Each structure stands twice: as C-alpha cells, then as structure tokens.
mmCIF file of C-alpha atoms in Angstrom:
data_model
loop_
_atom_site.group_PDB
_atom_site.id
_atom_site.type_symbol
_atom_site.label_atom_id
_atom_site.label_comp_id
_atom_site.label_asym_id
_atom_site.label_seq_id
_atom_site.Cartn_x
_atom_site.Cartn_y
_atom_site.Cartn_z
ATOM 1 C CA MET A 1 105.895 -96.942 274.362
ATOM 2 C CA GLY A 2 103.851 -97.165 277.570
ATOM 3 C CA SER A 3 103.946 -99.897 280.181
ATOM 4 C CA PRO A 4 105.011 -103.400 279.067
ATOM 5 C CA VAL A 5 102.269 -105.815 278.036
ATOM 6 C CA LYS A 6 101.485 -108.280 280.829
ATOM 7 C CA VAL A 7 101.720 -111.815 279.438
ATOM 8 C CA ALA A 8 101.227 -115.339 280.776
ATOM 9 C CA VAL A 9 101.705 -118.836 279.376
ATOM 10 C CA LEU A 10 99.088 -121.557 279.751
ATOM 11 C CA GLY A 11 100.733 -124.936 279.294
ATOM 12 C CA ALA A 12 104.360 -125.666 280.167
ATOM 13 C CA GLY A 13 104.938 -128.689 277.962
ATOM 14 C CA ALA A 14 107.234 -129.199 274.982
ATOM 15 C CA LEU A 15 106.200 -125.970 273.265
ATOM 16 C CA GLY A 16 104.930 -123.970 276.235
ATOM 17 C CA GLN A 17 108.378 -123.991 277.794
ATOM 18 C CA HIS A 18 109.716 -122.180 274.719
ATOM 19 C CA HIS A 19 106.959 -119.567 274.897
ATOM 20 C CA THR A 20 108.009 -119.021 278.515
ATOM 21 C CA ARG A 21 111.686 -118.803 277.577
ATOM 22 C CA ILE A 22 111.105 -116.207 274.892
ATOM 23 C CA TYR A 23 108.742 -114.113 277.002
ATOM 24 C CA ALA A 24 111.402 -114.163 279.736
ATOM 25 C CA GLU A 25 113.930 -112.839 277.212
ATOM 26 C CA LEU A 26 111.490 -110.129 276.111
ATOM 27 C CA ALA A 27 110.822 -109.274 279.757
ATOM 28 C CA ALA A 28 114.555 -108.852 280.368
ATOM 29 C CA ALA A 29 114.573 -106.408 277.451
ATOM 30 C CA GLY A 30 111.648 -104.478 278.919
ATOM 31 C CA GLN A 31 109.236 -105.427 276.129
ATOM 32 C CA VAL A 32 106.788 -107.422 278.276
ATOM 33 C CA GLU A 33 106.027 -108.253 281.877
ATOM 34 C CA LEU A 34 105.907 -112.044 282.273
ATOM 35 C CA VAL A 35 103.472 -112.592 285.127
ATOM 36 C CA GLY A 36 103.951 -116.356 285.121
ATOM 37 C CA VAL A 37 103.225 -119.794 283.721
ATOM 38 C CA TYR A 38 100.410 -122.222 284.520
ATOM 39 C CA ASP A 39 100.124 -125.958 283.902
ATOM 40 C CA ILE A 40 97.670 -128.539 285.203
ATOM 41 C CA VAL A 41 100.725 -130.397 286.531
ATOM 42 C CA PRO A 42 102.193 -127.976 289.114
ATOM 43 C CA GLU A 43 105.606 -129.669 289.100
ATOM 44 C CA VAL A 44 105.959 -129.066 285.364
ATOM 45 C CA ALA A 45 105.047 -125.386 285.736
ATOM 46 C CA LYS A 46 107.471 -125.022 288.647
ATOM 47 C CA ARG A 47 110.341 -126.556 286.696
ATOM 48 C CA VAL A 48 109.815 -124.245 283.721
ATOM 49 C CA ALA A 49 109.218 -121.179 285.906
ATOM 50 C CA THR A 50 112.395 -121.825 287.903
ATOM 51 C CA ARG A 51 114.434 -122.238 284.750
ATOM 52 C CA HIS A 52 113.254 -118.904 283.356
ATOM 53 C CA GLY A 53 112.883 -116.883 286.529
ATOM 54 C CA CYS A 54 109.144 -116.299 286.575
ATOM 55 C CA ALA A 55 106.224 -117.075 288.861
ATOM 56 C CA VAL A 56 104.118 -120.227 288.960
ATOM 57 C CA LEU A 57 100.450 -119.371 288.536
ATOM 58 C CA GLY A 58 98.165 -121.468 290.672
ATOM 59 C CA SER A 59 95.105 -121.491 288.440
ATOM 60 C CA LEU A 60 93.610 -120.360 285.155
ATOM 61 C CA ALA A 61 91.691 -117.717 287.081
ATOM 62 C CA GLU A 62 94.914 -116.290 288.496
ATOM 63 C CA ALA A 63 96.496 -116.234 285.038
ATOM 64 C CA ALA A 64 93.468 -114.427 283.592
ATOM 65 C CA SER A 65 93.363 -111.897 286.418
ATOM 66 C CA ARG A 66 97.044 -110.971 286.193
ATOM 67 C CA ALA A 67 97.679 -111.021 282.421
ATOM 68 C CA GLU A 68 96.194 -109.035 279.553
ATOM 69 C CA ALA A 69 97.619 -111.333 276.872
ATOM 70 C CA LEU A 70 98.144 -115.079 277.050
ATOM 71 C CA SER A 71 99.768 -117.841 275.039
ATOM 72 C CA LEU A 72 97.468 -120.852 274.981
ATOM 73 C CA VAL A 73 99.802 -123.829 274.557
ATOM 74 C CA THR A 74 97.611 -126.714 275.684
ATOM 75 C CA PRO A 75 96.227 -129.812 273.893
ATOM 76 C CA THR A 76 94.061 -128.977 270.879
ATOM 77 C CA THR A 77 90.957 -130.494 272.473
ATOM 78 C CA THR A 78 91.123 -127.871 275.253
ATOM 79 C CA HIS A 79 91.550 -124.822 273.021
ATOM 80 C CA TYR A 80 87.912 -123.981 272.442
ATOM 81 C CA ASP A 81 86.735 -123.992 276.055
ATOM 82 C CA LEU A 82 89.782 -122.146 277.356
ATOM 83 C CA ALA A 83 89.842 -119.594 274.545
ATOM 84 C CA ARG A 84 86.127 -118.887 274.782
ATOM 85 C CA ALA A 85 86.395 -118.205 278.526
ATOM 86 C CA LEU A 86 89.435 -115.946 278.128
ATOM 87 C CA LEU A 87 88.060 -114.006 275.163
ATOM 88 C CA THR A 88 84.827 -113.452 277.084
ATOM 89 C CA GLU A 89 86.952 -111.784 279.770
ATOM 90 C CA GLY A 90 88.503 -109.558 277.112
ATOM 91 C CA LYS A 91 91.911 -111.232 277.037
ATOM 92 C CA HIS A 92 94.173 -111.176 273.984
ATOM 93 C CA LEU A 93 95.212 -114.646 272.840
ATOM 94 C CA LEU A 94 97.879 -116.429 270.871
ATOM 95 C CA ILE A 95 96.495 -119.945 270.396
ATOM 96 C CA GLU A 96 98.897 -122.607 269.219
ATOM 97 C CA LYS A 97 97.814 -124.330 266.026
ATOM 98 C CA PRO A 98 95.411 -125.730 265.221
ATOM 99 C CA MET A 99 93.047 -123.150 266.674
ATOM 100 C CA THR A 100 90.513 -125.938 267.322
ATOM 101 C CA ASP A 101 89.643 -129.252 265.718
ATOM 102 C CA ASN A 102 86.149 -128.038 264.830
ATOM 103 C CA ALA A 103 85.243 -125.441 262.191
ATOM 104 C CA ALA A 104 82.121 -124.173 263.972
ATOM 105 C CA GLN A 105 84.049 -123.644 267.201
ATOM 106 C CA ALA A 106 86.785 -121.790 265.331
ATOM 107 C CA ALA A 107 84.197 -119.521 263.728
ATOM 108 C CA GLU A 108 82.704 -118.796 267.139
ATOM 109 C CA LEU A 109 86.103 -117.825 268.565
ATOM 110 C CA VAL A 110 86.760 -115.500 265.630
ATOM 111 C CA GLN A 111 83.390 -113.808 266.132
ATOM 112 C CA LEU A 112 83.873 -113.544 269.896
ATOM 113 C CA ALA A 113 87.306 -111.946 269.475
ATOM 114 C CA GLN A 114 85.790 -109.363 267.132
ATOM 115 C CA GLN A 115 82.943 -108.616 269.547
ATOM 116 C CA ARG A 116 85.287 -108.228 272.517
ATOM 117 C CA ARG A 117 87.870 -106.302 270.454
ATOM 118 C CA CYS A 118 90.557 -108.833 271.340
ATOM 119 C CA VAL A 119 93.667 -109.726 269.381
ATOM 120 C CA LEU A 120 93.348 -113.354 268.285
ATOM 121 C CA GLN A 121 96.501 -114.788 266.740
ATOM 122 C CA VAL A 122 97.132 -118.435 265.875
ATOM 123 C CA GLY A 123 100.548 -120.074 266.041
ATOM 124 C CA HIS A 124 101.322 -120.883 262.436
ATOM 125 C CA VAL A 125 104.972 -120.195 263.084
ATOM 126 C CA GLU A 126 106.288 -120.778 259.543
ATOM 127 C CA ARG A 127 104.764 -117.462 258.488
ATOM 128 C CA PHE A 128 107.469 -115.847 260.604
ATOM 129 C CA ASN A 129 110.251 -118.032 259.272
ATOM 130 C CA PRO A 130 112.719 -115.929 257.243
ATOM 131 C CA VAL A 131 112.432 -118.657 254.578
ATOM 132 C CA PHE A 132 108.783 -117.797 253.919
ATOM 133 C CA ARG A 133 109.467 -114.077 253.924
ATOM 134 C CA TYR A 134 112.195 -114.583 251.346
ATOM 135 C CA LEU A 135 109.887 -116.739 249.242
ATOM 136 C CA GLN A 136 107.321 -113.946 249.109
ATOM 137 C CA THR A 137 109.889 -111.514 247.714
ATOM 138 C CA VAL A 138 111.318 -113.710 244.951
ATOM 139 C CA VAL A 139 108.423 -115.796 243.595
ATOM 140 C CA ALA A 140 105.956 -113.710 241.609
ATOM 141 C CA GLN A 141 103.747 -116.398 240.064
ATOM 142 C CA PRO A 142 103.830 -119.753 241.900
ATOM 143 C CA ARG A 143 102.786 -122.514 239.499
ATOM 144 C CA PHE A 144 103.814 -125.662 241.362
ATOM 145 C CA ILE A 145 104.609 -126.072 245.061
ATOM 146 C CA GLU A 146 105.927 -129.160 246.784
ATOM 147 C CA ALA A 147 106.308 -129.366 250.565
ATOM 148 C CA HIS A 148 107.572 -132.145 252.827
ATOM 149 C CA ARG A 149 107.143 -132.061 256.599
ATOM 150 C CA LEU A 150 108.402 -135.198 258.321
ATOM 151 C CA SER A 151 109.190 -136.100 261.928
ATOM 152 C CA PRO A 152 109.435 -139.081 264.275
ATOM 153 C CA TYR A 153 106.332 -139.928 266.281
ATOM 154 C CA PRO A 154 105.730 -137.056 268.738
ATOM 155 C CA ALA A 155 105.209 -137.120 272.470
ATOM 156 C CA ARG A 156 102.564 -134.431 272.007
ATOM 157 C CA SER A 157 99.622 -133.618 269.706
ATOM 158 C CA THR A 158 98.560 -137.268 269.585
ATOM 159 C CA ASP A 159 94.957 -136.151 270.092
ATOM 160 C CA ILE A 160 94.843 -135.130 266.418
ATOM 161 C CA GLY A 161 95.989 -136.600 263.095
ATOM 162 C CA VAL A 162 99.063 -135.586 261.142
ATOM 163 C CA VAL A 163 97.060 -133.238 258.893
ATOM 164 C CA LEU A 164 96.020 -131.055 261.831
ATOM 165 C CA ASP A 165 99.327 -131.620 263.603
ATOM 166 C CA LEU A 166 101.882 -130.991 260.843
ATOM 167 C CA MET A 167 100.404 -130.480 257.378
ATOM 168 C CA ILE A 168 98.327 -127.519 258.556
ATOM 169 C CA HIS A 169 101.553 -125.476 258.699
ATOM 170 C CA ASP A 170 102.037 -125.949 254.957
ATOM 171 C CA LEU A 171 98.352 -125.402 254.226
ATOM 172 C CA ASP A 172 98.555 -122.035 255.967
ATOM 173 C CA VAL A 173 101.725 -121.113 254.067
ATOM 174 C CA VAL A 174 100.348 -122.163 250.678
ATOM 175 C CA LEU A 175 97.015 -120.361 251.158
ATOM 176 C CA ALA A 176 98.804 -117.170 252.191
ATOM 177 C CA PHE A 177 101.271 -117.500 249.328
ATOM 178 C CA VAL A 178 99.051 -118.466 246.404
ATOM 179 C CA GLN A 179 96.080 -116.264 247.374
ATOM 180 C CA SER A 180 93.622 -118.039 245.096
ATOM 181 C CA PRO A 181 90.619 -120.257 245.891
ATOM 182 C CA VAL A 182 91.159 -124.011 246.105
ATOM 183 C CA THR A 183 89.044 -125.729 243.444
ATOM 184 C CA ARG A 184 89.969 -129.371 243.978
ATOM 185 C CA VAL A 185 91.443 -131.514 246.735
ATOM 186 C CA ASP A 186 92.864 -135.033 246.403
ATOM 187 C CA ALA A 187 94.102 -136.714 249.560
ATOM 188 C CA VAL A 188 95.338 -140.027 250.895
ATOM 189 C CA GLY A 189 96.610 -141.076 254.296
ATOM 190 C CA ILE A 190 96.930 -144.007 256.652
ATOM 191 C CA PRO A 191 97.100 -144.572 260.407
ATOM 192 C CA VAL A 192 100.238 -146.340 261.573
ATOM 193 C CA LEU A 193 100.730 -145.861 265.300
ATOM 194 C CA SER A 194 97.571 -143.971 266.221
ATOM 195 C CA ARG A 195 93.861 -144.046 265.452
ATOM 196 C CA SER A 196 94.189 -141.026 263.129
ATOM 197 C CA GLU A 197 96.275 -140.701 259.991
ATOM 198 C CA ASP A 198 100.041 -140.604 260.655
ATOM 199 C CA ILE A 199 101.099 -140.217 257.014
ATOM 200 C CA ALA A 200 99.215 -138.031 254.555
ATOM 201 C CA ASN A 201 99.526 -136.537 251.114
ATOM 202 C CA ALA A 202 97.297 -133.852 249.637
ATOM 203 C CA ARG A 203 97.242 -132.371 246.146
ATOM 204 C CA LEU A 204 95.577 -128.974 245.883
ATOM 205 C CA HIS A 205 94.410 -127.317 242.668
ATOM 206 C CA PHE A 206 93.868 -123.560 242.711
ATOM 207 C CA ALA A 207 91.648 -121.381 240.529
ATOM 208 C CA ASN A 208 94.684 -119.543 239.141
ATOM 209 C CA GLY A 209 96.202 -122.812 237.872
ATOM 210 C CA CYS A 210 98.725 -123.359 240.654
ATOM 211 C CA VAL A 211 99.085 -126.896 242.016
ATOM 212 C CA ALA A 212 100.472 -127.793 245.449
ATOM 213 C CA ASN A 213 101.585 -131.247 246.531
ATOM 214 C CA LEU A 214 101.974 -131.600 250.312
ATOM 215 C CA THR A 215 103.314 -134.577 252.253
ATOM 216 C CA ALA A 216 103.321 -134.930 256.038
ATOM 217 C CA SER A 217 104.486 -137.811 258.213
ATOM 218 C CA ARG A 218 105.012 -138.239 261.935
ATOM 219 C CA VAL A 219 106.450 -141.742 261.648
ATOM 220 C CA SER A 220 109.610 -140.780 259.808
ATOM 221 C CA PRO A 221 113.133 -141.617 261.038
ATOM 222 C CA GLU A 222 114.247 -138.087 260.143
ATOM 223 C CA ARG A 223 113.067 -134.527 260.625
ATOM 224 C CA LEU A 224 112.471 -132.623 257.414
ATOM 225 C CA ARG A 225 110.743 -129.326 256.629
ATOM 226 C CA LYS A 226 111.319 -128.287 253.028
ATOM 227 C CA ILE A 227 109.448 -126.419 250.319
ATOM 228 C CA ARG A 228 110.122 -126.199 246.587
ATOM 229 C CA VAL A 229 108.418 -123.679 244.321
ATOM 230 C CA PHE A 230 108.367 -123.286 240.556
ATOM 231 C CA SER A 231 107.494 -119.743 239.508
ATOM 232 C CA GLY A 232 106.393 -118.542 236.075
ATOM 233 C CA GLY A 233 106.006 -115.078 234.627
ATOM 234 C CA ALA A 234 108.607 -112.795 233.121
ATOM 235 C CA SER A 235 111.326 -114.108 235.460
ATOM 236 C CA PRO A 236 110.801 -117.863 235.842
ATOM 237 C CA CYS A 237 112.699 -119.562 238.643
ATOM 238 C CA TYR A 238 112.837 -122.633 240.864
ATOM 239 C CA VAL A 239 113.425 -122.178 244.580
ATOM 240 C CA SER A 240 114.349 -124.974 246.997
ATOM 241 C CA LEU A 241 114.309 -123.989 250.674
ATOM 242 C CA ASP A 242 114.874 -125.671 254.022
ATOM 243 C CA TYR A 243 112.749 -124.260 256.875
ATOM 244 C CA ARG A 244 114.871 -125.872 259.593
ATOM 245 C CA ALA A 245 118.288 -124.815 258.298
ATOM 246 C CA GLN A 246 116.897 -121.533 256.942
ATOM 247 C CA GLU A 247 118.863 -121.897 253.744
ATOM 248 C CA GLY A 248 118.393 -122.963 250.162
ATOM 249 C CA PHE A 249 119.047 -122.250 246.503
ATOM 250 C CA ILE A 250 117.379 -120.406 243.674
ATOM 251 C CA TYR A 251 117.734 -121.499 240.058
ATOM 252 C CA ARG A 252 117.108 -118.755 237.520
ATOM 253 C CA LEU A 253 117.957 -117.707 233.979
ATOM 254 C CA ALA A 254 121.220 -115.859 233.677
ATOM 255 C CA ARG A 255 120.878 -112.149 233.078
ATOM 256 C CA ASP A 256 122.245 -110.584 229.895
ATOM 257 C CA GLY A 257 125.965 -110.069 230.229
ATOM 258 C CA GLU A 258 126.303 -112.319 233.286
ATOM 259 C CA PRO A 259 129.630 -114.173 232.976
ATOM 260 C CA GLU A 260 129.722 -117.942 232.839
ATOM 261 C CA SER A 261 131.501 -119.724 235.659
ATOM 262 C CA SER A 262 134.968 -121.076 235.003
ATOM 263 C CA ALA A 263 135.706 -124.781 234.700
ATOM 264 C CA LEU A 264 137.624 -124.661 237.955
ATOM 265 C CA ARG A 265 134.700 -123.057 239.728
ATOM 266 C CA LYS A 266 132.324 -125.725 238.455
ATOM 267 C CA LEU A 267 134.739 -128.409 239.609
ATOM 268 C CA LEU A 268 135.010 -126.914 243.072
ATOM 269 C CA ALA A 269 131.271 -126.437 243.340
ATOM 270 C CA GLY A 270 130.580 -129.983 242.247
ATOM 271 C CA GLY A 271 132.857 -132.957 242.576
ATOM 272 C CA LEU A 272 135.218 -131.734 245.286
ATOM 273 C CA GLY A 273 132.480 -130.694 247.670
ATOM 274 C CA VAL A 274 133.883 -127.223 248.220
ATOM 275 C CA GLY A 275 132.464 -123.893 247.262
ATOM 276 C CA ARG A 276 128.964 -125.267 246.937
ATOM 277 C CA ASP A 277 127.508 -121.942 248.033
ATOM 278 C CA ARG A 278 129.127 -120.129 245.131
ATOM 279 C CA LEU A 279 127.448 -118.968 241.959
ATOM 280 C CA VAL A 280 127.233 -121.721 239.346
ATOM 281 C CA VAL A 281 126.329 -120.972 235.708
ATOM 282 C CA SER A 282 125.803 -123.747 233.176
ATOM 283 C CA GLN A 283 124.334 -124.353 229.735
ATOM 284 C CA PHE A 284 120.913 -125.941 229.504
ATOM 285 C CA GLY A 285 118.436 -125.972 226.652
ATOM 286 C CA GLY A 286 120.213 -123.175 224.841
ATOM 287 C CA LYS A 287 120.011 -120.906 227.858
ATOM 288 C CA ARG A 288 122.208 -120.491 230.905
ATOM 289 C CA ILE A 289 120.907 -121.418 234.333
ATOM 290 C CA VAL A 290 122.255 -119.797 237.479
ATOM 291 C CA ARG A 291 122.234 -121.649 240.791
ATOM 292 C CA GLU A 292 122.953 -119.482 243.804
ATOM 293 C CA PRO A 293 122.327 -119.537 247.557
ATOM 294 C CA VAL A 294 119.429 -117.485 248.822
ATOM 295 C CA PRO A 295 120.178 -114.472 251.035
ATOM 296 C CA ILE A 296 118.293 -115.391 254.208
ATOM 297 C CA ALA A 297 119.055 -113.697 257.526
ATOM 298 C CA ARG A 298 118.516 -116.454 260.087
ATOM 299 C CA ASP A 299 116.311 -115.820 263.093
ATOM 300 C CA GLU A 300 114.090 -117.759 265.504
ATOM 301 C CA PRO A 301 110.569 -117.899 264.025
ATOM 302 C CA LEU A 302 108.850 -118.419 267.388
ATOM 303 C CA LYS A 303 110.530 -115.342 268.811
ATOM 304 C CA LEU A 304 109.454 -113.283 265.804
ATOM 305 C CA GLU A 305 105.926 -114.663 266.204
ATOM 306 C CA LEU A 306 105.676 -113.722 269.888
ATOM 307 C CA GLN A 307 107.160 -110.276 269.275
ATOM 308 C CA HIS A 308 104.531 -109.740 266.590
ATOM 309 C CA PHE A 309 101.778 -110.843 268.968
ATOM 310 C CA VAL A 310 102.951 -108.446 271.665
ATOM 311 C CA ALA A 311 103.174 -105.588 269.154
ATOM 312 C CA CYS A 312 99.639 -106.302 267.912
ATOM 313 C CA VAL A 313 98.329 -106.257 271.492
ATOM 314 C CA ARG A 314 100.149 -103.027 272.268
ATOM 315 C CA GLU A 315 99.058 -101.267 269.083
ATOM 316 C CA ARG A 316 95.704 -103.047 268.639
ATOM 317 C CA HIS A 317 96.606 -104.270 265.174
ATOM 318 C CA THR A 318 95.241 -107.293 263.338
ATOM 319 C CA PRO A 319 97.918 -110.022 263.462
ATOM 320 C CA LEU A 320 99.515 -111.514 260.383
ATOM 321 C CA VAL A 321 98.009 -114.895 261.265
ATOM 322 C CA SER A 322 94.591 -113.757 262.447
ATOM 323 C CA GLY A 323 91.796 -116.022 263.593
ATOM 324 C CA GLU A 324 90.133 -115.602 260.198
ATOM 325 C CA SER A 325 93.315 -116.584 258.356
ATOM 326 C CA ALA A 326 93.878 -119.594 260.593
ATOM 327 C CA LYS A 327 90.291 -120.736 260.103
ATOM 328 C CA ARG A 328 90.822 -120.943 256.340
ATOM 329 C CA ALA A 329 93.741 -123.310 256.892
ATOM 330 C CA LEU A 330 91.705 -125.267 259.443
ATOM 331 C CA ASP A 331 88.753 -125.629 257.056
ATOM 332 C CA LEU A 332 91.054 -127.026 254.376
ATOM 333 C CA ALA A 333 92.804 -129.330 256.857
ATOM 334 C CA LEU A 334 89.468 -130.709 258.025
ATOM 335 C CA GLU A 335 88.383 -131.318 254.425
ATOM 336 C CA ILE A 336 91.601 -133.238 253.755
ATOM 337 C CA SER A 337 91.164 -135.262 256.944
ATOM 338 C CA GLN A 338 87.584 -136.105 256.017
ATOM 339 C CA ARG A 339 88.603 -137.221 252.539
ATOM 340 C CA ILE A 340 91.299 -139.455 254.009
ATOM 341 C CA GLN A 341 88.899 -140.998 256.478
ATOM 342 C CA ALA A 342 86.295 -141.571 253.789
ATOM 343 C CA ALA A 343 88.822 -143.177 251.457
ATOM 344 C CA GLU A 344 90.302 -145.458 254.086
ATOM 345 C CA SER A 345 86.970 -146.125 255.758
ATOM 346 C CA PHE A 346 88.578 -146.477 259.122
ATOM 347 C CA VAL A 347 86.747 -145.576 262.306
ATOM 348 C CA ALA A 348 88.461 -144.359 265.419
ATOM 349 C CA GLY A 349 87.715 -146.492 268.387
#
C-alpha cells in the first residue's frame, strides 16, 4: 500500500475537531499519518490536538510543508484564498461545504486543481450516508422528492445563509440522484436572526419530470434531516428515510404470492406500539401495500468521507464529490439565494 498519506486539519472548531478525531483513528490503524492541526486560535488547536494525541501546527505554512493532503474546515469566506494557495503548492484538499460562496471562485479552484493534478473533494457528507447509498439501490425513477433539514441556530456558519449552510446538502443529493437538468426554480425564504435567510423553501423542476421540494431552517427547536421519495416505473414505491437515525421504511406493492399479515401482527405493529419494524401488509385500492424497514448498515458518514478522500489521494482517483460536482450544487444554491433575496427585497447591512 506504500507509506501512509500525510494529512493535516486546518480549523479546529465544531467540525474540524471531528476531522482531527477521525484522522487520529485512521492514523492508529496505519491508514494515514496525522501531522497535526492548525487553528488561528492556538488554544483551540492545542485543546483538540491534546485530546487526539497529535501535534499543534504553528502556521499555515508549517501545515502545507508537512502534509500532502489537508482538510480545510474554516469559515466559508476563507475557503477561496486558502484553497487557492494550497492547490498552487500542489496539495490535495477536502474543503468543507460550501466550497466557496462565489461561483467564479469555485470555477477557478476546480480549474487550478486540474492543472496541478490535485484531488479536490468537497464535504457534502450526506453522499456517504448509508441512507443515500440505500436510496440509490432501491429507487429507479424518482418522481417526487421531499427533504427537510432543520436545526437550532448554529454557533458556526453564520457568515452564510441557510441555503448555503444547510439546504446545499440536499441540493447536492438531489442533483446526484435525479441526474437531469433543472428547468425551473421557485424559492422563498426569510431572515429571522441574521442578515441572510434563516428559513428557506425551494421547489425544483427537472427536465425528466421529477419535482423536488426542499425545506431548510436553522431556527427550529428540533434537529431533523429526512428525505421522502416517490418512485415510478415497473416497481413503484415510496421511501421515507431519516439521515440522522439512519433508518426508515419502504412502502411497495406486495409481490405475487406474498402472504398477508395476520390480524394479530397488524395489531402489534399498530396500536400496541410493538413490532413496528415488522412486515405489514394491508389492502389498499384493490392492491396490497407492504410496509417494511429498510436494510441499512449504520456507519459514520464523516468517517466514510475522509476514508474516501485518503483513498483518492493515495490512488489519484477522482472523488465521488469532486470540485465539479460540488460546483453544480453551489450554482443552484446561489440561484436559490438570489431568488429569495430578490423576492424579499432585503439588503444585508
């Protein structure tokens, strides 16, 4: 396999500390060499480094000189300048989403990575969630998609609106899943606690007829990350999945010869609150509908994402969430944000 990839983390905040933790675990397994973590606040870097048994890097220059691959986990407004400097030095990068808050800058980073033959991956972590991977295997023809991504007001990412902060995850997922051009965008959103939109809804129409309805909020009392998909074709189904719990149900037509559930089983699955994960078959519209839990093997999406990044660096492969792929989601997110701002006619300041 060769020598372990030398990695470093830039930014030791809420998310950077988890990058450091996972790289430390991979280092213990001999998959990487974690050269250290850097943060503009030395005390923060020291605390994270001590917790995970790695070095504190004193500067960006030291991080660049010692690592061949870096996780860039800093505020969005810093991504472009930092990434451009590191790519120019030939460093491989995993940039947390969004890649930038500017389409032209994102395009420049993509081009620079290609010129320098660098791996450029962007942290759209839901692509590595076992929920999404299951969805790809079971839904053949998505016709309607509904996604909700809600959270309380964050202590980070307040330099951008909720579309670039949260909804962009679902935009990336939907674009990768539907694989058809967007032909129409309707959007609405309002600022509540910040100068940018804190609640947003977007309805996307695709050339193949699919429609996606996405809602994001960062002023919610609860945390919620769910997706529901209606699929057509020869085997129509409805899938309801929870990204956080990594569980859900699929509703499908019963196969020929599939036995109907007993009355006792229906009772247990329904009113008594037991056996809810069991197969349930019922009559509806002259056909029988099966409700069953989805077979998802739980795993940590961020760990899978970082392992993929390291493998791409080692083998010089194009990552699943490449700079080009991330830019498509960014372009759509920026269009939604612009439509919201135009509709509300509010000006930051």
